[in-house]
Amino acid sequence: MKKYIVLLTVGVLSVVAGCRKDPLDITPDGRLTLDGVFKDERLTEAYLNSAYEEIPLYFYRYQFFSFLAGTTDECQDSDDGNEGSNIAANWATGSLTPSYNPLEQGGQGAGVLTNAGVNHYGRFWAGIRKANLFLENVPTATISNPVNRSRFTAEAKLLRAFYYLELVKQFGPMPIVEKPFTISTDFTTLTRPTFQDNINFIVKNCDEALASPDLPLRITENAERGRFTKAIAHAIKSQALLYNASPLWNSSGDAAKWKAAADASKQALTALTAGGQYALAADYGNYFLNQTDISAAPADRETIFERPDNTDGTFTIINSFAAKTGVFKAGSCPTQELVDGYDMQATGEPAITGYSDEDHLKPIINATSGYSETDPYKGRDPRFYATVWHNGAAYGTINGVPYTMETFVGGSSGLKRVPPNRQNTQTGYYLRKFIDPKLASGTTANSRWKKYRLAEIYLNYAEAENEASGPTADVYSAINTIRTRAKMPNLPNGLTKEQMRERIRRERRVELAIEEHRFWDVRRWKILSQTDKLVTGMEITKKTDGTFSYARFVARRRSAWQDKFLIFPIPIGEVSTVPDFSKNQNPGW
């Protein structure tokens, strides 16, 4: 019986409504068979390539060019205040339901509204479906070179692992599907496994890809940019096992899960750093402004996988500020909470260790750190200056004239607390990370989204090893490797397990800031009620003598902090179709 590429019912039903047709669906005569595709070597590879298309465009995946950071305690989105019109406002008001997920709404790409961010649930299932269909057909497909058959198989398994990990991070355990759904699939038989079952399946796919002799560790030819590698297999496995060991999915604190996570990350670091194949970039700030170069001896050896989508002219008029010409909006503006997370460079100590009030207006200042409330931006971790534009920062030039950032009230890019004010910060800060000050508004940026990078693996290892074995020498080594690159002092010796846990979490916060880690980290640690009730900013007043006064204020109170927001609800269309989803909807929904 011939098989035709048609838009089938593909798991689960939201894919039918949400995913695009494959690029191979229709030929001029309207009937292209799967047999025909996999008998053609060029079309076989094209079908595998189509499985990559469901990977989100991270710079453009959310509505009105918002970053996920704007829904965390990292940033406050300048569009917030327009309830009903954007994701930041709707997330802050707790508008998430099984029928409506603000983070599943329209994304934007290439300057126009696209489905780049629409329906992640459906897109991830579509990616799984494409990988499954490829894996079902690749054994008998026309592929002249056996090396390619082996490599393509490994890539498809990694794509399946990638999509499953992204899916279960957001929605919890999902049915394990290894064969493509057909029009006759009985969805009433689908059941939710345990989270551990999902992780085992992800790890199995990663291990099988790692066992392939034909999957390279890294890409060395530009024509293959964006293809999956063994390094990506290590990164997916490292992250998957870390999430599995974390409190959200490991309520009993099973040390064996932490040990498995530590072992996977250590294996990854050993494989990646052997022979200098992968290493941390020397310059943290400039690292995020450049596309990875592809060669046998690349300058960028930190990036494991970056999304090759282009940051077009639109990118340089968003996440900008009022003093620049042609600016569209300020975008994701860093919060005072993020700023407070940066240590002092000279001492290596935290400047702020917490707050003595619920509104975060009374910081607990570390007296031995060297921090000054009257000069709060002096002497901080260099990653602060690479991530945040603050009052007094030397921006570079605007229209050929040197510009110093003025975020004080009444300044050229000053704070405006009453929303909506798209072009002005609502926190007293602007985003620096990913933003090249040399670029004029409307010009194309070379920034790329670093989905996986070596620094994350070091941090994954440090966290897992500390939880499994305490603050061993290996834990110190991993964290201090990250801090050394940032030109920060080593952590002090003699930390307890609990103290090391806190320092590791602080390190993740600043090293991975704005990179879509914080949103998931505070969930897997189950600390939403500590981090997501509100965000604050800094109101700066310029006095007549030219000095400044600083006053903290609550920029936004938020509602999405209860435990039910730890995991997204399964979409209502799925719940009404798959009985087990109805019986086992996520807690609180």
XYZ file of C-alpha atoms in Angstrom:
589
model
C 0.000 0.000 0.000
C 1.381 3.352 -1.003
C 1.992 5.951 1.662
C 1.283 9.584 0.877
C 2.666 12.642 2.618
C -0.497 14.234 3.885
C -1.353 16.306 6.917
C -2.259 13.422 9.198
C -3.505 13.372 12.749
C -0.115 13.597 14.389
C 0.443 13.429 18.052
C -1.092 14.889 19.685
C -4.104 16.540 17.945
C -2.862 20.081 18.381
C -0.255 19.308 15.760
C -3.057 19.048 13.230
C -4.218 22.533 14.082
C -0.868 24.036 14.912
C 1.887 22.672 12.700
C 2.682 23.709 9.179
C 2.621 21.313 6.264
C 5.942 19.689 5.467
C 7.806 21.383 2.617
C 7.435 18.091 0.744
C 3.672 17.730 1.110
C 2.647 18.671 -2.395
C 4.236 18.282 -5.822
C 2.834 19.749 -9.045
C 0.545 16.732 -9.506
C -0.526 16.944 -5.869
C 0.629 13.420 -4.955
C 4.112 12.849 -3.633
C 4.494 9.472 -1.942
C 6.717 8.801 1.021
C 8.213 5.956 -0.949
C 9.100 8.492 -3.605
C 10.746 10.773 -1.085
C 12.907 8.103 0.482
C 13.915 6.669 -2.893
C 15.438 10.032 -3.742
C 18.648 10.810 -1.860
C 18.238 14.556 -2.178
C 14.665 14.474 -0.893
C 15.617 12.124 1.930
C 18.110 14.641 3.264
C 15.627 17.452 2.663
C 13.077 15.665 4.831
C 15.619 15.364 7.646
C 16.381 19.061 7.248
C 12.677 19.820 7.626
C 12.787 18.224 11.088
C 15.078 21.059 12.202
C 12.454 23.659 11.311
C 10.512 23.224 14.546
C 13.426 24.534 16.630
C 12.226 27.961 17.813
C 13.631 31.239 16.546
C 14.725 32.298 20.011
C 15.118 36.014 19.369
C 11.655 36.139 17.809
C 9.700 33.361 19.453
C 7.387 35.508 21.567
C 4.819 38.149 20.724
C 6.060 41.665 19.920
C 9.711 40.532 20.082
C 9.571 39.928 23.831
C 12.159 37.785 25.596
C 11.198 35.063 28.062
C 13.358 36.981 30.557
C 10.552 39.540 30.780
C 8.397 36.962 32.557
C 11.091 36.266 35.172
C 12.789 38.299 37.881
C 15.542 39.099 35.369
C 13.629 41.710 33.354
C 10.532 43.869 33.110
C 9.177 44.161 29.573
C 8.455 47.701 28.379
C 5.213 46.445 26.819
C 3.898 45.402 30.221
C 0.970 47.507 31.338
C -1.048 46.733 28.226
C -3.085 43.852 29.660
C -4.697 41.780 26.949
C -2.221 42.774 24.267
C 1.112 41.113 25.026
C 2.678 38.134 26.729
C 4.498 40.033 29.490
C 1.344 41.659 30.812
C -0.771 38.549 30.462
C 1.818 36.382 32.158
C 2.253 38.864 35.012
C -1.478 38.883 35.689
C -1.574 35.094 35.838
C -3.705 34.717 32.707
C -2.389 31.217 31.954
C -5.160 28.602 31.596
C -5.578 25.319 29.706
C -7.395 27.370 27.058
C -4.902 30.230 26.845
C -1.143 30.290 27.317
C 0.480 33.713 26.795
C 3.767 32.022 25.915
C 2.143 29.981 23.149
C 0.981 33.033 21.217
C 2.345 34.599 18.029
C 6.039 35.193 17.699
C 7.718 37.557 15.278
C 10.529 36.995 12.841
C 12.248 38.800 10.001
C 10.343 41.926 10.967
C 6.867 40.492 10.386
C 4.404 38.403 12.326
C 5.105 34.722 11.711
C 4.451 31.436 13.407
C 8.034 31.366 14.673
C 6.747 31.265 18.237
C 3.205 30.027 17.802
C 2.126 26.844 19.591
C 5.351 25.438 20.958
C 3.405 22.402 22.127
C 2.323 21.633 18.576
C 5.689 22.496 17.052
C 7.587 20.185 19.395
C 5.197 17.340 18.617
C 5.596 18.140 14.924
C 9.368 17.853 15.323
C 8.976 14.495 17.066
C 6.671 13.317 14.286
C 9.163 14.295 11.583
C 12.026 12.591 13.425
C 9.958 9.439 13.919
C 8.900 9.323 10.296
C 12.491 9.744 9.159
C 13.745 7.033 11.522
C 11.067 4.647 10.281
C 12.143 5.100 6.665
C 15.883 5.727 6.810
C 16.907 2.023 7.030
C 15.603 1.393 3.495
C 16.031 4.902 2.071
C 18.209 5.515 -0.954
C 21.421 6.799 0.593
C 24.546 5.946 -1.364
C 27.037 6.581 1.429
C 26.597 4.367 4.537
C 28.331 7.042 6.602
C 25.506 9.440 5.771
C 22.861 6.869 6.690
C 24.488 6.404 10.090
C 24.930 10.117 10.650
C 21.402 11.020 9.541
C 19.988 8.389 11.896
C 21.937 9.845 14.812
C 20.784 13.368 13.965
C 17.130 12.299 13.869
C 17.454 10.626 17.271
C 18.965 13.793 18.695
C 16.207 15.914 17.225
C 13.689 13.634 18.886
C 15.534 13.955 22.197
C 15.711 17.741 21.843
C 11.994 18.162 21.184
C 11.045 15.801 24.002
C 13.205 17.682 26.489
C 11.712 21.030 25.506
C 8.219 19.530 25.682
C 8.531 17.950 29.129
C 10.253 20.997 30.633
C 7.119 22.966 29.848
C 4.288 20.454 30.132
C 5.616 17.616 32.276
C 5.519 13.921 31.292
C 4.356 13.217 27.752
C 3.538 9.911 25.987
C 6.620 8.224 24.581
C 6.060 7.861 20.855
C 8.599 6.113 18.630
C 6.466 5.642 15.519
C 4.678 8.319 13.483
C 0.984 8.655 14.155
C -1.373 7.692 11.353
C -4.948 8.550 10.507
C -6.058 5.404 12.336
C -4.127 6.037 15.567
C -6.291 5.539 18.638
C -5.398 8.461 20.886
C -7.475 7.057 23.722
C -4.670 4.547 24.331
C -2.071 7.243 25.017
C -0.958 7.532 28.627
C 1.366 9.813 30.535
C 4.493 8.031 31.760
C 6.628 9.244 34.651
C 9.053 12.109 34.191
C 11.827 9.577 34.797
C 10.523 7.510 31.868
C 10.730 10.553 29.614
C 14.256 11.339 30.748
C 15.316 7.722 30.230
C 14.012 7.930 26.665
C 15.832 11.211 26.022
C 19.075 9.811 27.437
C 18.679 6.623 25.380
C 18.429 8.662 22.193
C 21.449 10.742 23.185
C 23.515 7.666 24.031
C 22.651 6.021 20.722
C 23.711 9.169 18.891
C 26.940 9.327 20.890
C 27.655 5.715 19.943
C 27.515 6.555 16.238
C 31.025 6.614 14.747
C 29.789 8.895 11.979
C 28.295 11.747 13.997
C 30.971 14.438 14.417
C 31.753 16.107 17.725
C 31.496 19.515 16.082
C 30.676 21.026 12.695
C 33.742 22.079 10.696
C 32.190 23.050 7.341
C 29.992 26.104 6.945
C 27.614 24.238 4.626
C 26.654 22.075 7.629
C 25.996 24.960 10.000
C 23.133 24.170 12.380
C 23.302 20.375 12.147
C 23.313 18.346 15.352
C 26.518 16.827 16.704
C 27.859 14.682 19.519
C 28.516 17.862 21.489
C 24.798 18.633 21.323
C 24.029 15.094 22.473
C 26.186 15.726 25.541
C 24.457 19.063 26.182
C 20.939 17.623 25.932
C 21.832 14.691 28.170
C 23.504 16.948 30.736
C 20.499 19.254 30.967
C 17.934 16.450 30.960
C 19.529 14.610 33.871
C 20.025 17.844 35.828
C 16.318 18.638 35.529
C 15.451 15.075 36.503
C 17.503 15.365 39.692
C 16.104 18.761 40.705
C 13.473 19.191 43.453
C 10.551 19.623 41.036
C 11.010 16.058 39.773
C 12.998 14.598 42.660
C 10.933 15.386 45.732
C 12.623 12.663 47.764
C 16.072 14.114 47.115
C 17.335 10.854 45.613
C 21.125 11.258 45.573
C 21.439 8.677 42.789
C 19.702 11.068 40.403
C 22.175 13.804 41.250
C 25.035 11.339 40.782
C 23.720 10.384 37.331
C 23.481 14.059 36.404
C 26.988 14.762 37.673
C 28.428 11.774 35.818
C 26.790 12.838 32.543
C 28.079 16.391 32.808
C 31.561 15.224 33.752
C 31.551 12.860 30.771
C 30.483 15.786 28.602
C 33.237 18.068 29.879
C 35.865 15.383 29.365
C 34.758 14.723 25.789
C 34.280 18.355 24.832
C 37.478 19.806 26.256
C 39.756 16.977 25.086
C 42.393 18.389 22.779
C 40.961 21.874 23.174
C 37.990 21.113 20.928
C 35.753 23.229 23.141
C 36.836 25.989 25.511
C 35.359 29.081 27.119
C 35.541 32.251 25.059
C 38.015 34.803 26.379
C 35.682 37.820 26.147
C 32.273 37.233 27.713
C 30.701 40.441 26.432
C 31.698 40.238 22.780
C 30.931 36.522 22.668
C 27.184 37.181 22.388
C 27.574 39.723 19.586
C 28.995 37.367 16.992
C 27.935 34.424 14.920
C 29.936 31.264 15.543
C 32.647 30.789 12.959
C 32.734 27.320 11.411
C 36.110 25.776 10.647
C 38.487 23.075 11.802
C 40.078 25.647 14.129
C 37.306 28.094 15.064
C 37.823 31.214 17.130
C 34.566 30.456 18.970
C 35.047 27.164 20.758
C 32.432 27.741 23.448
C 29.240 27.493 21.398
C 27.786 23.997 21.185
C 24.646 24.977 19.280
C 23.326 28.307 18.135
C 20.113 28.918 16.281
C 21.147 30.154 12.823
C 18.241 32.568 12.481
C 19.205 36.063 11.410
C 18.852 39.104 13.648
C 17.608 41.512 11.002
C 17.187 45.272 11.191
C 14.215 44.935 13.514
C 16.486 43.544 16.221
C 18.377 46.832 16.588
C 15.254 48.929 17.181
C 13.926 46.658 19.943
C 15.662 46.228 23.293
C 16.967 49.734 22.647
C 16.484 53.073 24.421
C 14.907 56.464 23.899
C 18.067 58.426 23.075
C 18.680 56.416 19.905
C 16.954 57.449 16.705
C 14.475 55.038 15.162
C 13.926 53.087 18.381
C 10.741 51.007 18.551
C 10.812 49.948 22.199
C 13.054 49.423 25.195
C 12.051 45.776 25.346
C 13.307 43.584 28.170
C 14.787 45.879 30.816
C 16.886 44.304 33.593
C 15.473 44.417 37.109
C 17.111 45.471 40.332
C 16.973 41.823 41.414
C 19.235 40.864 38.509
C 21.590 43.759 39.250
C 21.753 42.700 42.900
C 22.923 39.268 41.778
C 26.333 40.499 40.615
C 29.211 40.135 43.071
C 31.940 42.693 43.706
C 34.998 42.085 41.568
C 37.735 43.016 44.038
C 36.513 40.830 46.889
C 34.526 38.242 44.937
C 31.775 38.551 47.539
C 28.045 39.117 46.998
C 27.117 42.793 47.288
C 23.535 42.035 48.302
C 22.706 38.809 50.138
C 18.927 39.192 50.289
C 16.176 41.520 51.503
C 14.757 42.238 54.934
C 11.310 43.072 53.564
C 8.869 41.351 51.219
C 8.997 44.171 48.653
C 12.794 43.979 48.171
C 13.166 47.651 49.074
C 15.509 46.996 51.992
C 18.557 45.109 50.716
C 20.803 43.206 53.079
C 24.193 44.666 52.230
C 27.307 42.575 52.671
C 29.488 44.960 54.682
C 32.743 43.227 53.724
C 32.043 43.136 49.992
C 33.097 46.685 49.120
C 29.656 47.676 47.844
C 28.562 51.300 48.193
C 24.923 52.392 48.115
C 26.007 55.828 46.898
C 28.023 54.378 44.009
C 26.222 51.095 43.349
C 27.601 50.317 39.891
C 31.272 50.640 40.721
C 33.506 47.583 40.899
C 30.948 44.921 40.030
C 31.445 41.577 38.288
C 32.486 42.386 34.671
C 29.519 40.344 33.459
C 27.298 43.067 34.905
C 28.699 45.608 32.455
C 28.341 43.116 29.597
C 24.683 42.475 30.428
C 23.180 45.720 31.760
C 23.253 49.357 30.645
C 23.204 51.441 33.831
C 23.203 55.133 34.561
C 26.602 56.613 33.752
C 27.696 53.767 31.482
C 29.723 54.813 28.438
C 27.579 53.609 25.566
C 29.803 54.552 22.646
C 28.500 56.983 20.068
C 25.083 57.946 18.753
C 25.169 59.686 15.381
C 28.908 60.111 15.836
C 28.644 61.794 19.231
C 29.885 60.038 22.407
C 26.982 59.110 24.652
C 26.796 58.378 28.363
C 23.730 56.482 29.506
C 21.238 58.709 31.328
C 18.641 56.613 33.109
C 18.004 59.150 35.860
C 14.575 60.769 35.933
C 14.523 63.404 33.214
C 17.591 61.981 31.482
C 17.713 61.405 27.734
C 16.857 57.739 28.303
C 15.372 58.270 31.716
C 13.126 56.077 33.786
C 9.384 56.406 33.203
C 7.527 54.392 35.794
C 4.003 54.783 34.451
C 3.338 52.288 31.644
C 2.990 52.047 28.768
C 6.187 53.803 27.741
C 7.700 51.523 25.151
C 10.833 53.566 24.531
C 11.812 54.105 28.151
C 12.871 51.735 30.878
C 10.465 50.961 33.706
C 13.292 49.705 35.940
C 16.145 52.177 35.499
C 18.170 49.780 33.332
C 18.440 48.664 29.708
C 19.567 45.370 28.235
C 23.188 45.240 27.047
C 23.603 41.521 26.358
C 23.189 40.656 22.655
C 23.067 44.379 21.784
C 26.014 45.778 19.800
C 26.388 49.519 20.530
C 28.278 50.016 17.263
C 25.122 49.312 15.257
C 22.710 52.056 14.264
C 18.980 51.472 14.561
C 17.600 49.359 11.737
C 20.870 47.673 10.789
C 21.328 43.909 10.870
C 22.992 42.507 13.967
C 25.347 39.540 13.986
C 24.155 38.295 17.378
C 23.048 34.676 17.591
C 21.160 32.759 20.260
C 23.545 30.359 22.010
C 21.139 27.568 22.869
C 23.849 25.328 24.284
C 27.318 26.440 25.324
C 30.172 24.999 27.324
C 29.647 27.291 30.318
C 26.272 25.677 30.981
C 27.883 22.232 31.167
C 30.355 23.473 33.800
C 27.479 24.909 35.818
C 25.369 21.765 35.415
C 28.272 19.680 36.671
C 29.006 21.925 39.650
C 25.379 21.875 40.779
C 24.882 18.135 40.377
C 28.213 17.204 41.955
C 27.605 19.482 44.941
C 24.189 17.915 45.536
C 25.575 14.408 45.139
C 28.849 14.719 47.044
C 29.082 18.155 48.615
C 31.541 20.945 47.740
C 34.369 18.766 46.456
C 37.486 20.045 44.719
C 35.808 19.255 41.397
C 32.870 21.510 42.280
C 35.224 24.373 43.100
C 37.179 23.757 39.910
C 34.081 23.901 37.710
C 32.730 27.104 39.249
C 36.116 28.791 39.417
C 36.709 28.004 35.749
C 33.626 30.080 34.952
C 34.613 32.869 37.341
C 38.181 33.018 36.056
C 36.951 33.631 32.524
C 34.825 36.466 33.921
C 37.890 37.894 35.700
C 36.371 37.173 39.084
C 38.165 35.788 42.175
C 37.775 32.137 43.083
C 35.119 31.161 45.583
C 36.373 31.029 49.183
C 37.398 27.655 50.549
C 35.410 25.988 53.294
C 31.888 26.557 52.006
C 29.226 24.171 53.258
C 27.031 22.267 50.831
C 24.217 24.755 51.425
C 26.501 27.762 50.976
C 27.914 26.276 47.792
C 24.391 25.641 46.509
C 23.587 29.328 46.954
C 26.797 30.428 45.222
C 26.172 28.061 42.302
C 22.668 29.440 41.883
C 24.021 32.989 41.920
C 26.620 31.991 39.351
C 23.995 30.493 37.043
C 21.948 33.653 37.406
C 24.662 36.010 36.163
C 26.506 33.743 33.730
C 23.331 32.596 31.935
C 21.336 35.814 32.342
C 18.616 36.454 29.703
C 19.354 33.092 27.998
C 16.065 31.385 28.979
C 17.576 29.473 31.886
C 16.245 31.482 34.829
C 12.599 30.796 33.910
C 13.185 27.039 34.158
C 15.761 27.117 36.971
C 13.433 28.720 39.521
C 10.788 26.149 38.579
C 12.964 23.082 38.898
C 14.268 24.462 42.216
C 10.647 25.128 43.274
C 11.360 28.676 44.476
C 8.772 30.577 42.411
C 7.152 32.009 45.524
C 10.516 33.528 46.486
C 11.414 34.988 43.106
C 8.304 35.780 41.076
C 5.940 37.813 43.253
C 7.370 41.145 42.153
C 10.279 42.919 40.493
C 11.891 46.196 41.480
C 13.790 49.010 39.828
C 16.031 51.916 40.764
C 14.801 55.499 40.572
C 17.795 57.784 40.193
C 17.590 61.526 40.802
C 20.281 63.917 39.600
C 20.979 66.546 42.233
C 22.050 70.121 41.591
C 25.663 69.334 42.455
C 25.773 66.613 39.772
C 25.652 63.678 42.181
C 22.854 61.136 42.283
C 20.465 59.701 44.822
C 19.084 56.189 44.517
C 15.683 54.866 45.595
C 14.379 51.364 45.045
C 10.748 50.917 44.011
C 8.376 48.099 43.091
C 8.148 48.085 39.304
C 5.577 45.310 38.950
C 3.660 42.939 41.187
C 3.024 39.600 39.539
C 0.543 36.801 40.011
C 2.164 33.775 38.351
C 4.075 32.497 41.367
C 1.910 29.738 42.881
C 2.985 26.117 42.520
C 0.559 25.502 39.671
C 2.745 27.756 37.509
C 5.682 25.359 37.892
C 4.376 23.398 34.880
C 2.163 24.631 32.069
C -1.323 23.126 31.777
C -1.830 20.648 28.964
C -3.812 22.519 26.271
C -7.565 22.047 26.484
C -7.802 20.518 23.010
C -5.483 17.722 24.078
C -7.291 17.149 27.364
C -10.615 16.732 25.589
C -9.141 14.213 23.140
C -6.784 12.088 25.223
C -8.610 10.635 28.259
C -5.440 10.158 30.255
C -4.639 13.860 29.915
C -8.038 14.635 31.393
C -7.439 12.242 34.287
C -3.879 13.454 34.834
C -3.887 17.156 33.969
C -0.993 18.997 35.607
C -1.513 20.030 39.272
C -3.682 23.079 39.816
C -5.190 23.110 36.336
